[in-house]
Structure formats: structure tokens, C-alpha cells
Amino acid sequence: MTIAQITDLHVTTEKDPLNQRRNEERLRQVMQAIHGLRPRPVAIIASGDLVDRGEREEYVELKRLMAESEIPIFYAMGNHDSREGFLAEFSGPGAETDENGFVQYAVDFGEMRMVVCDTLDGPNDGEYDEARAAWLARTLDQAPDRPTAVVLHHPPIPSGIRWMDPDPNSPWLGRLEQVLSGRKQVKVLMCGHIHRAFNGVFAGHVVSAAPATSIQLTLDLTEVDMHVPDGREILVEEPPGYALLMSEGGNLTTHMCLAGDYAPAVTYNFPFRKLA
């Protein structure tokens, strides 16, 4: 069983014609690739920055594009999103809120569970207050033995791309670490935000950040002065991508995938193993 992750869609309107065309085209490439997977994923999680400016008109555009999907879609909030704008257009199982109005919910898929967290608010590098952390602790307590993927827009670890990374002293990281530490059922933290695939470890769990459907961040790990522009490239039109989470026998495995049409290099014409 598989679940596809798309992230950083940045859907927008004719107010920004270049990004409207480019981001929609790239999103369509990714959705076509996901629908062509075998087996077809049981769900898609769109892990934040669904739109670019948080405007309701952008969510109308997002709804139009996602209506074409034959696979159920679940949503999370990113720093470019607006809960009010999103919830004005989306509802149901893929857009649930907790008792405090945050877009947070859990979904069971066969033997595994996906827990979607809301890290919107605060600075660009995320937020997770006491109320949200308490909700996450209760939700994880409900299924301590079910293999679980926790979805967060903001990675809780540095990527090395300095201008996008969180402050390691941010209080929300400590709250999140406290909740996740020792939770053996949590197999992976699925994130976005960095517009680039990378992996690491947080609170004893694998962090898997997916590439964006929109344009990617340039991989530049050098120091940067956050107050003095230096002309460096910060975004690049690398191919759009997505992640694929596989659940099998209690194990969760993540693949990072590029969207696009590529010619086959080798075909299966001879047995992999001979009969005994």
C-alpha cells in the first residue's frame, strides 16, 4: 500500500500569471505521474504551501485542480496558507480541524496511521504551540502500536540551506521533541517547505522532506547574511517531484520521485531467478 506526498504547490491566480502557469503545469505533471503509479496510491497528502498568498481565490483554483484527481487528497497547512481561506473552500475527511480550529487530524489506512499536524503561524520556520502539542500527544496515545507517519509542513531539523532553516532554539521544536521522544510507533516525519528532498533525524525518528511540485530551492550550503543580498541563485527550475510512502508488514519506506516522461532504459525480458 502506498501514499503519495506532494508539497509546496504554490497555486495562484492571474494576479501572478508567470507562477500561475508554471506552478499549475508542474503540479499537473506530478499528479499525472502519481496517477500512473502501480499500484495506485490509496491517498495523496498535500503537505502545505498549497497556495502562494493565502487568498480565497487561490483556494478556488486549488479546488478546481484537485477536483480532477481520482485519488482522495488530504491537506496540511504551510506558512503561505490561510486557515480561513482554506476552510472556506475545503471540508470533509481531508480538511478536518481539532477542537481549537487547527487543521489537524488522523487517518487510518489499513495497518498504518497518518497524523497531520498544523505548523502554520509564527515566523517562516514554523510554530507548534502547547495546545497543538497536547493534541498530538493525545492522538498518538490513541494508537501506540500502529505504524505512524506524522506530517508536518516545516522540517524540525536544518537542511543546511541557511536562509530557510529553523532557529534551533525555537520553543516549538522543544515541544515537538518532547511529544515525539520515545514514541516507537512513529516511523517517519513527512515534511515539505524546503522545496528540496533531504533526510535527517529528529527525536529519534527519520525526517523525510519531499521535493516541491513548484520550483526547487538551489542547493547552496554556504553562509548567508540574511540582511545583505548577494545576488546568489536561490530557486531553480529543476524537475517537479513528490514522495511515495510505502507501508508493508509494519514497515514504512519513503521513495523520492521525479515527475516527467523518461524513456525506458532496460526492460524485463529474462527471469531474475532460475527455477530450482
Coordinates of N, CA and C in Angstrom, one line a residue, residues 5-241:
Q5 N 3.0 11.9 -1.4 CA 3.1 13.2 -0.8 C 3.5 14.2 -1.8
I6 N 2.7 15.2 -2.0 CA 3.0 16.4 -2.7 C 3.1 17.6 -1.8
T7 N 4.0 18.6 -2.1 CA 4.2 19.7 -1.2 C 4.6 20.9 -1.9
D8 N 4.3 22.1 -1.3 CA 4.7 23.4 -1.9 C 4.2 23.6 -3.3
L9 N 2.9 23.5 -3.4 CA 2.2 23.6 -4.7 C 2.2 25.1 -5.2
H10 N 2.0 26.0 -4.2 CA 2.0 27.5 -4.5 C 1.1 27.8 -5.7
V11 N -0.1 27.2 -5.6 CA -1.1 27.5 -6.6 C -1.5 29.0 -6.5
T12 N -1.7 29.7 -7.6 CA -2.0 31.1 -7.5 C -3.0 31.5 -8.7
T13 N -3.2 32.8 -8.8 CA -4.3 33.2 -9.8 C -3.6 34.1 -10.9
E14 N -4.4 34.7 -11.7 CA -3.9 35.5 -12.8 C -3.3 36.8 -12.3
K15 N -3.3 37.1 -11.0 CA -2.6 38.2 -10.4 C -1.1 38.0 -10.6
D16 N -0.7 36.7 -10.7 CA 0.7 36.4 -10.9 C 0.8 35.4 -12.1
P17 N 0.7 35.9 -13.3 CA 0.5 35.0 -14.5 C 1.7 34.0 -14.7
L18 N 2.9 34.4 -14.4 CA 4.0 33.5 -14.6 C 3.9 32.3 -13.7
N19 N 3.8 32.6 -12.4 CA 3.7 31.5 -11.4 C 2.4 30.7 -11.5
Q20 N 1.3 31.3 -12.0 CA 0.1 30.6 -12.2 C 0.3 29.5 -13.2
R21 N 0.9 29.9 -14.4 CA 1.1 28.9 -15.4 C 2.1 27.9 -15.1
R22 N 3.2 28.4 -14.5 CA 4.3 27.4 -14.2 C 4.0 26.4 -13.1
N23 N 3.4 26.9 -12.1 CA 3.1 26.1 -10.9 C 2.0 25.1 -11.2
E24 N 1.0 25.6 -12.0 CA -0.1 24.6 -12.4 C 0.4 23.6 -13.4
E25 N 1.3 23.9 -14.3 CA 1.8 22.9 -15.2 C 2.7 21.9 -14.5
R26 N 3.5 22.3 -13.5 CA 4.3 21.4 -12.8 C 3.5 20.5 -11.9
L27 N 2.4 21.1 -11.3 CA 1.5 20.3 -10.5 C 0.8 19.2 -11.3
R28 N 0.4 19.6 -12.5 CA -0.3 18.6 -13.4 C 0.7 17.5 -13.7
Q29 N 2.0 17.8 -14.0 CA 3.0 16.8 -14.2 C 3.0 15.8 -13.1
V30 N 3.1 16.3 -11.9 CA 3.2 15.4 -10.7 C 1.9 14.6 -10.5
M31 N 0.8 15.2 -10.7 CA -0.5 14.4 -10.5 C -0.6 13.3 -11.6
Q32 N -0.2 13.6 -12.8 CA -0.2 12.6 -13.8 C 0.7 11.4 -13.5
A33 N 1.9 11.8 -13.0 CA 2.9 10.7 -12.6 C 2.3 9.9 -11.5
I34 N 1.7 10.5 -10.5 CA 1.1 9.7 -9.3 C 0.0 8.8 -9.8
H35 N -0.9 9.3 -10.7 CA -2.0 8.5 -11.1 C -1.5 7.4 -12.0
G36 N -0.3 7.5 -12.5 CA 0.3 6.4 -13.4 C 1.0 5.3 -12.6
L37 N 1.2 5.5 -11.3 CA 1.9 4.6 -10.4 C 1.1 3.3 -10.3
R38 N 1.9 2.2 -10.2 CA 1.3 0.9 -10.0 C 2.0 0.2 -8.8
P39 N 1.3 -0.2 -7.8 CA -0.1 0.1 -7.6 C -0.4 1.5 -7.4
R40 N -1.6 1.9 -7.7 CA -2.0 3.3 -7.5 C -2.1 3.6 -6.0
P41 N -1.6 4.8 -5.6 CA -1.6 5.1 -4.1 C -3.1 5.2 -3.7
V42 N -3.3 4.9 -2.4 CA -4.6 4.9 -1.8 C -5.0 6.4 -1.4
A43 N -4.0 7.3 -1.3 CA -4.3 8.6 -1.0 C -3.1 9.5 -1.4
I44 N -3.4 10.8 -1.4 CA -2.3 11.8 -1.6 C -2.4 12.8 -0.4
I45 N -1.3 13.1 0.2 CA -1.2 14.1 1.2 C -0.5 15.3 0.6
A46 N -1.2 16.5 0.6 CA -0.6 17.7 0.2 C -0.1 18.5 1.4
S47 N 1.2 18.5 1.6 CA 1.7 18.9 3.0 C 2.1 20.4 3.1
G48 N 1.2 21.2 2.6 CA 1.4 22.7 2.9 C 1.9 23.5 1.8
D49 N 1.8 24.8 2.0 CA 2.0 25.8 1.0 C 1.2 25.4 -0.3
L50 N -0.1 25.1 0.0 CA -1.0 24.7 -1.0 C -1.2 25.9 -2.1
V51 N -1.2 27.1 -1.5 CA -1.3 28.3 -2.4 C -0.2 29.3 -2.1
D52 N -0.1 30.4 -2.8 CA 1.0 31.2 -2.7 C 0.8 32.4 -1.7
R53 N -0.4 33.0 -1.6 CA -0.6 34.2 -0.8 C -1.7 34.0 0.2
G54 N -2.3 32.8 0.3 CA -3.3 32.5 1.3 C -4.7 33.1 1.0
E55 N -4.9 33.5 -0.3 CA -6.1 34.2 -0.7 C -7.2 33.2 -1.1
R56 N -8.4 33.5 -0.7 CA -9.5 32.6 -1.0 C -9.6 32.2 -2.5
E57 N -9.3 33.2 -3.4 CA -9.4 33.0 -4.8 C -8.4 31.9 -5.2
E58 N -7.3 31.8 -4.5 CA -6.3 30.8 -4.8 C -6.8 29.4 -4.4
Y59 N -7.5 29.4 -3.3 CA -8.1 28.1 -2.9 C -9.2 27.6 -3.9
V60 N -9.9 28.6 -4.5 CA -10.8 28.2 -5.5 C -10.1 27.5 -6.7
E61 N -8.9 28.1 -7.1 CA -8.1 27.5 -8.1 C -7.6 26.1 -7.7
L62 N -7.1 26.0 -6.5 CA -6.7 24.7 -6.0 C -7.8 23.7 -6.0
K63 N -8.9 24.1 -5.6 CA -10.1 23.1 -5.6 C -10.4 22.7 -7.0
R64 N -10.3 23.6 -8.0 CA -10.6 23.2 -9.4 C -9.6 22.2 -9.8
L65 N -8.3 22.4 -9.5 CA -7.3 21.5 -10.0 C -7.4 20.1 -9.3
M66 N -7.6 20.1 -8.0 CA -7.7 18.9 -7.3 C -8.9 18.1 -7.6
A67 N -10.0 18.7 -8.1 CA -11.2 18.0 -8.5 C -10.9 17.0 -9.5
E68 N -9.8 17.1 -10.3 CA -9.5 16.2 -11.4 C -8.9 14.9 -10.8
S69 N -8.5 14.9 -9.6 CA -7.8 13.7 -9.0 C -8.8 12.5 -8.8
E70 N -8.4 11.3 -9.2 CA -9.1 10.1 -8.9 C -8.7 9.5 -7.6
I71 N -7.8 10.1 -6.9 CA -7.3 9.6 -5.7 C -7.7 10.6 -4.6
P72 N -8.1 10.1 -3.4 CA -8.5 11.0 -2.3 C -7.3 11.8 -1.9
I73 N -7.6 13.1 -1.6 CA -6.5 14.1 -1.2 C -6.7 14.6 0.2
F74 N -5.7 14.6 1.0 CA -5.7 15.1 2.3 C -4.7 16.3 2.4
Y75 N -5.0 17.3 3.2 CA -4.3 18.6 3.2 C -3.7 18.9 4.5
A76 N -2.6 19.7 4.5 CA -2.0 20.2 5.6 C -1.7 21.7 5.4
M77 N -1.5 22.5 6.4 CA -1.2 23.9 6.3 C 0.3 24.2 6.3
G78 N 0.7 25.2 5.4 CA 2.1 25.7 5.3 C 2.1 27.2 5.6
N79 N 3.3 27.8 5.7 CA 3.4 29.2 6.0 C 2.8 30.1 5.0
H80 N 2.6 29.7 3.8 CA 1.9 30.5 2.8 C 0.4 30.4 2.8
D81 N -0.1 29.5 3.6 CA -1.5 29.2 3.7 C -2.3 30.1 4.6
S82 N -3.6 30.1 4.5 CA -4.5 30.7 5.5 C -5.6 29.7 5.8
R83 N -5.7 29.5 7.1 CA -6.8 28.5 7.6 C -8.1 29.0 7.1
E84 N -8.4 30.3 7.3 CA -9.7 30.9 7.0 C -10.0 30.7 5.5
G85 N -9.0 31.0 4.6 CA -9.2 30.9 3.2 C -9.4 29.4 2.8
F86 N -8.6 28.5 3.4 CA -8.6 27.1 3.1 C -10.0 26.5 3.5
L87 N -10.4 26.8 4.7 CA -11.6 26.2 5.2 C -12.9 26.8 4.6
A88 N -12.8 27.9 4.0 CA -13.9 28.5 3.3 C -14.2 27.6 2.0
E89 N -13.2 26.9 1.5 CA -13.4 26.1 0.3 C -13.3 24.6 0.5
F90 N -12.7 24.2 1.6 CA -12.4 22.7 1.7 C -13.0 22.3 3.1
S91 N -13.6 21.1 3.1 CA -14.1 20.4 4.3 C -14.0 18.9 4.1
G92 N -14.5 18.2 5.1 CA -14.5 16.8 5.0 C -13.3 16.1 5.5
P93 N -13.1 14.8 5.2 CA -12.1 14.0 5.8 C -10.7 14.5 5.5
G94 N -10.5 15.2 4.4 CA -9.1 15.7 4.1 C -8.8 17.1 4.6
A95 N -9.8 17.7 5.4 CA -9.6 19.0 5.9 C -10.2 19.2 7.2
E96 N -10.0 18.3 8.1 CA -10.5 18.3 9.5 C -9.8 19.3 10.4
T97 N -10.5 19.8 11.4 CA -9.8 20.6 12.4 C -9.9 20.0 13.8
D98 N -9.0 20.4 14.6 CA -9.1 19.9 16.0 C -10.0 20.9 16.8
E99 N -10.1 20.7 18.1 CA -11.0 21.4 18.9 C -10.7 22.9 19.0
N100 N -9.4 23.3 18.6 CA -9.0 24.7 18.6 C -9.0 25.3 17.3
G101 N -9.5 24.6 16.2 CA -9.6 25.2 14.9 C -8.3 25.0 14.1
F102 N -7.3 24.2 14.5 CA -6.2 24.0 13.7 C -6.5 22.8 12.8
V103 N -5.9 22.8 11.6 CA -6.1 21.8 10.6 C -5.2 20.6 11.0
Q104 N -5.7 19.8 11.9 CA -5.0 18.6 12.4 C -6.0 17.4 12.5
Y105 N -5.5 16.3 12.1 CA -6.4 15.1 12.2 C -5.6 13.8 11.9
A106 N -6.1 12.7 12.2 CA -5.5 11.4 12.0 C -6.4 10.6 11.0
V107 N -5.7 9.8 10.2 CA -6.4 8.9 9.2 C -5.8 7.6 9.2
D108 N -6.5 6.5 9.3 CA -6.0 5.2 9.3 C -6.1 4.6 7.9
F109 N -5.1 4.0 7.4 CA -5.0 3.3 6.1 C -4.5 1.9 6.4
G110 N -5.5 1.0 6.4 CA -5.1 -0.4 6.7 C -4.3 -0.5 8.0
E111 N -3.1 -1.0 8.0 CA -2.3 -1.2 9.2 C -1.6 0.0 9.7
M112 N -1.6 1.1 8.9 CA -0.8 2.3 9.3 C -1.7 3.5 9.5
R113 N -1.2 4.5 10.2 CA -1.9 5.7 10.5 C -1.1 6.9 10.0
M114 N -1.8 7.9 9.5 CA -1.2 9.2 9.1 C -1.7 10.3 10.1
V115 N -0.9 11.0 10.7 CA -1.3 12.1 11.6 C -0.8 13.4 11.0
V116 N -1.7 14.2 10.7 CA -1.4 15.5 10.0 C -1.4 16.6 11.0
C117 N -0.3 17.4 11.1 CA -0.1 18.5 12.1 C -0.2 19.8 11.4
D118 N -0.5 20.8 12.1 CA -0.7 22.2 11.6 C 0.5 23.1 12.2
T119 N 1.5 23.4 11.4 CA 2.6 24.2 11.9 C 2.5 25.6 11.4
L120 N 1.4 26.1 10.9 CA 1.2 27.5 10.5 C 1.2 28.4 11.7
D121 N 1.7 29.6 11.5 CA 1.8 30.7 12.5 C 3.3 31.0 12.8
G122 N 3.5 32.1 13.4 CA 4.8 32.5 13.8 C 5.7 32.8 12.6
P123 N 7.0 32.7 12.7 CA 7.9 33.0 11.6 C 7.9 32.0 10.5
N124 N 8.7 32.2 9.5 CA 8.8 31.3 8.3 C 9.1 29.9 8.7
D125 N 9.8 29.7 9.9 CA 10.3 28.4 10.2 C 9.3 27.6 11.1
G126 N 8.1 28.1 11.2 CA 7.1 27.2 11.8 C 6.7 27.6 13.2
E127 N 5.7 26.9 13.7 CA 5.2 27.1 15.1 C 4.4 25.8 15.5
Y128 N 4.4 25.5 16.7 CA 3.6 24.4 17.3 C 3.5 24.7 18.8
D129 N 2.3 25.3 19.1 CA 2.1 25.7 20.5 C 1.7 24.6 21.4
E130 N 1.4 24.9 22.7 CA 1.1 23.9 23.7 C -0.2 23.2 23.3
A131 N -1.2 23.9 22.8 CA -2.5 23.3 22.5 C -2.3 22.3 21.4
R132 N -1.5 22.6 20.4 CA -1.3 21.7 19.3 C -0.5 20.5 19.7
A133 N 0.5 20.7 20.6 CA 1.3 19.6 21.1 C 0.5 18.7 21.9
A134 N -0.4 19.2 22.7 CA -1.2 18.4 23.6 C -2.1 17.5 22.7
W135 N -2.7 18.1 21.6 CA -3.5 17.3 20.7 C -2.7 16.2 20.1
L136 N -1.4 16.4 19.7 CA -0.6 15.4 19.1 C -0.3 14.3 20.1
A137 N 0.0 14.6 21.3 CA 0.2 13.6 22.3 C -1.0 12.7 22.5
R138 N -2.2 13.3 22.6 CA -3.4 12.5 22.8 C -3.6 11.6 21.6
T139 N -3.4 12.2 20.4 CA -3.7 11.4 19.2 C -2.7 10.2 19.0
L140 N -1.5 10.4 19.4 CA -0.5 9.3 19.3 C -0.8 8.3 20.4
D141 N -1.3 8.7 21.5 CA -1.7 7.8 22.6 C -2.8 6.9 22.2
Q142 N -3.6 7.3 21.2 CA -4.8 6.5 20.8 C -4.4 5.2 20.1
A143 N -3.2 5.2 19.5 CA -2.8 4.1 18.7 C -1.3 3.8 18.8
P144 N -0.9 3.4 20.0 CA 0.5 3.3 20.3 C 1.2 2.1 19.6
D145 N 0.5 1.2 19.0 CA 1.1 0.1 18.3 C 0.9 0.1 16.8
R146 N 0.3 1.2 16.3 CA 0.0 1.3 14.8 C 1.1 2.1 14.2
P147 N 1.9 1.5 13.2 CA 2.9 2.3 12.5 C 2.4 3.6 12.0
T148 N 3.1 4.7 12.3 CA 2.5 6.0 12.1 C 3.5 6.9 11.3
A149 N 2.9 7.7 10.4 CA 3.7 8.7 9.7 C 3.1 10.0 10.2
V150 N 3.9 10.9 10.7 CA 3.5 12.3 11.2 C 3.8 13.3 10.1
V151 N 2.8 14.0 9.7 CA 3.0 15.0 8.6 C 3.1 16.4 9.2
L152 N 4.2 17.1 8.8 CA 4.5 18.5 9.2 C 4.9 19.3 8.0
H153 N 4.4 20.5 7.8 CA 5.0 21.3 6.7 C 6.4 21.6 7.0
H154 N 6.7 22.1 8.1 CA 8.1 22.6 8.4 C 9.0 21.5 9.0
P155 N 10.1 21.2 8.4 CA 11.0 20.3 9.0 C 11.6 20.8 10.3
P156 N 11.7 19.9 11.3 CA 12.2 20.4 12.6 C 13.7 20.3 12.7
I157 N 14.4 20.0 11.6 CA 15.8 19.9 11.5 C 16.4 20.8 10.4
P158 N 17.6 21.2 10.5 CA 18.2 22.1 9.4 C 18.5 21.3 8.2
S159 N 18.3 21.9 7.0 CA 18.7 21.3 5.8 C 20.1 21.7 5.3
G160 N 20.6 22.8 5.9 CA 21.9 23.4 5.5 C 21.7 24.6 4.6
I161 N 20.5 24.8 4.0 CA 20.2 25.9 3.2 C 19.8 27.0 4.3
R162 N 20.7 27.8 4.6 CA 20.6 28.6 5.9 C 19.5 29.6 5.9
W163 N 19.1 30.2 4.8 CA 18.0 31.2 4.9 C 16.6 30.6 5.0
M164 N 16.5 29.3 4.9 CA 15.2 28.6 5.1 C 15.2 27.8 6.4
D165 N 16.3 27.6 7.1 CA 16.3 26.7 8.2 C 15.7 27.3 9.5
P166 N 15.1 26.4 10.4 CA 14.6 26.9 11.6 C 15.6 27.3 12.6
D167 N 15.3 28.2 13.5 CA 16.1 28.6 14.6 C 16.2 27.3 15.6
P168 N 17.3 26.8 15.8 CA 17.4 25.5 16.6 C 16.9 25.8 18.1
N169 N 16.8 27.0 18.5 CA 16.3 27.4 19.8 C 14.8 27.7 19.9
S170 N 14.1 27.5 18.7 CA 12.7 27.8 18.7 C 12.0 26.9 19.7
P171 N 11.1 27.5 20.6 CA 10.4 26.7 21.6 C 9.6 25.6 21.0
W172 N 9.0 25.8 19.8 CA 8.1 24.8 19.2 C 8.9 23.5 18.9
L173 N 10.2 23.6 18.6 CA 10.9 22.4 18.4 C 11.1 21.6 19.7
G174 N 11.3 22.3 20.8 CA 11.4 21.6 22.1 C 10.1 20.9 22.4
R175 N 8.9 21.6 22.2 CA 7.6 21.0 22.5 C 7.4 19.7 21.6
L176 N 7.8 19.9 20.3 CA 7.6 18.7 19.4 C 8.5 17.6 19.8
E177 N 9.7 17.9 20.2 CA 10.6 16.8 20.6 C 10.1 16.1 21.8
Q178 N 9.6 16.8 22.7 CA 9.1 16.2 24.0 C 7.9 15.2 23.7
V179 N 7.0 15.6 22.7 CA 5.9 14.8 22.4 C 6.4 13.5 21.6
L180 N 7.3 13.7 20.7 CA 7.7 12.6 19.8 C 8.7 11.6 20.5
S181 N 9.5 12.0 21.4 CA 10.5 11.2 22.0 C 9.9 9.9 22.6
G182 N 10.5 8.8 22.3 CA 10.1 7.5 22.8 C 8.8 6.9 22.2
R183 N 8.2 7.6 21.2 CA 7.0 7.1 20.5 C 7.5 6.1 19.4
K184 N 7.6 4.8 19.8 CA 8.1 3.9 18.8 C 7.3 3.6 17.6
Q185 N 6.0 4.0 17.7 CA 5.1 3.7 16.6 C 5.3 4.7 15.4
V186 N 6.0 5.9 15.8 CA 6.2 6.9 14.8 C 7.5 6.5 13.9
K187 N 7.2 6.2 12.7 CA 8.3 5.6 11.8 C 8.9 6.7 10.9
V188 N 8.2 7.8 10.7 CA 8.7 8.8 9.8 C 8.0 10.1 10.0
L189 N 8.7 11.3 9.9 CA 8.1 12.6 9.9 C 8.2 13.1 8.4
M190 N 7.0 13.3 7.8 CA 7.0 13.7 6.4 C 6.8 15.2 6.3
C191 N 7.7 15.9 5.7 CA 7.8 17.4 5.7 C 7.9 17.9 4.3
G192 N 7.8 19.2 4.2 CA 8.0 19.9 2.9 C 8.8 21.2 3.2
H193 N 8.3 22.3 2.7 CA 8.8 23.7 3.0 C 10.1 24.0 2.3
I194 N 11.1 23.1 2.3 CA 12.4 23.4 1.8 C 12.5 23.3 0.2
H195 N 11.4 22.8 -0.4 CA 11.4 22.7 -1.9 C 12.6 21.9 -2.4
R196 N 13.0 20.9 -1.6 CA 14.1 20.1 -1.9 C 14.0 18.8 -1.1
A197 N 14.4 17.7 -1.6 CA 14.4 16.4 -0.8 C 15.6 16.3 0.0
F198 N 15.4 16.0 1.3 CA 16.6 15.7 2.2 C 16.0 14.9 3.4
N199 N 17.0 14.3 4.1 CA 16.6 13.4 5.2 C 17.5 13.7 6.4
G200 N 17.0 13.4 7.6 CA 17.7 13.6 8.8 C 17.0 12.8 9.9
V201 N 17.3 13.2 11.2 CA 16.7 12.5 12.3 C 16.3 13.6 13.4
F202 N 15.1 13.4 13.9 CA 14.7 14.3 15.0 C 14.0 13.5 16.0
A203 N 14.3 13.6 17.3 CA 13.7 12.9 18.4 C 13.7 11.4 18.2
G204 N 14.7 10.9 17.5 CA 14.9 9.5 17.3 C 14.1 9.0 16.1
H205 N 13.5 9.9 15.3 CA 12.7 9.5 14.1 C 13.3 10.0 12.8
V206 N 13.1 9.3 11.8 CA 13.5 9.7 10.4 C 12.7 10.9 10.0
V207 N 13.4 12.0 9.5 CA 12.7 13.1 8.9 C 12.9 13.0 7.4
S208 N 11.8 13.0 6.7 CA 11.8 12.9 5.2 C 11.2 14.1 4.6
A209 N 11.9 15.0 4.0 CA 11.4 16.2 3.4 C 11.3 15.9 1.9
A210 N 10.1 16.2 1.3 CA 9.9 15.9 -0.1 C 10.2 17.1 -1.0
P211 N 10.5 16.9 -2.3 CA 10.7 18.0 -3.2 C 9.4 18.7 -3.5
A212 N 9.4 19.9 -4.0 CA 8.2 20.6 -4.3 C 7.7 20.2 -5.7
T213 N 6.3 20.5 -5.8 CA 5.8 20.4 -7.2 C 6.1 21.7 -7.9
S214 N 6.2 22.8 -7.2 CA 6.7 24.1 -7.8 C 8.2 24.1 -7.9
I215 N 8.8 25.2 -8.2 CA 10.2 25.3 -8.4 C 11.0 24.9 -7.2
Q216 N 12.2 24.4 -7.3 CA 13.0 23.8 -6.2 C 14.0 24.9 -5.7
L217 N 14.4 24.7 -4.5 CA 15.5 25.6 -3.9 C 16.8 25.1 -4.4
T218 N 17.7 26.1 -4.7 CA 19.0 25.8 -5.1 C 19.8 25.3 -3.9
L219 N 20.6 24.2 -4.2 CA 21.3 23.6 -3.1 C 22.6 24.4 -2.9
D220 N 22.6 25.3 -1.9 CA 23.7 26.2 -1.6 C 23.9 26.1 -0.1
L221 N 24.9 25.5 0.4 CA 25.1 25.2 1.8 C 26.1 26.2 2.5
T222 N 26.4 27.3 1.8 CA 27.3 28.3 2.3 C 26.6 29.3 3.2
E223 N 27.4 30.0 4.0 CA 26.8 31.0 4.9 C 26.1 32.1 4.1
V224 N 25.1 32.7 4.7 CA 24.4 33.8 4.0 C 24.1 34.9 5.0
D225 N 24.3 36.2 4.7 CA 23.9 37.3 5.5 C 22.4 37.6 5.2
M226 N 21.5 37.4 6.2 CA 20.1 37.5 6.0 C 19.7 38.9 5.7
H227 N 20.6 39.9 5.9 CA 20.2 41.3 5.7 C 20.9 41.9 4.5
V228 N 21.8 41.2 3.8 CA 22.5 41.8 2.7 C 22.4 40.9 1.5
P229 N 21.6 41.2 0.5 CA 21.5 40.4 -0.7 C 22.8 40.3 -1.4
D230 N 23.2 39.1 -1.9 CA 24.5 39.0 -2.6 C 24.4 38.4 -4.0
G231 N 23.1 38.4 -4.5 CA 22.9 38.0 -5.9 C 23.0 36.5 -6.2
R232 N 23.0 35.7 -5.1 CA 23.1 34.3 -5.3 C 21.8 33.7 -5.9
E233 N 21.9 32.6 -6.6 CA 20.7 31.9 -7.1 C 20.0 31.2 -5.9
I234 N 18.7 31.4 -5.7 CA 18.0 30.8 -4.6 C 17.0 29.8 -5.0
L235 N 16.5 29.9 -6.2 CA 15.5 28.9 -6.8 C 15.9 28.5 -8.2
V236 N 15.5 27.3 -8.5 CA 16.0 26.7 -9.8 C 14.9 25.9 -10.4
E237 N 14.8 25.9 -11.7 CA 13.7 25.1 -12.4 C 14.1 23.6 -12.6
E238 N 14.5 23.0 -11.5 CA 14.7 21.5 -11.6 C 13.4 20.9 -11.7
P239 N 13.3 19.6 -12.2 CA 12.0 18.9 -12.4 C 11.2 18.9 -11.1
P240 N 9.9 18.9 -11.3 CA 9.0 18.8 -10.1 C 9.1 17.4 -9.5
G241 N 8.8 17.2 -8.3 CA 8.9 15.9 -7.7 C 7.8 15.7 -6.6

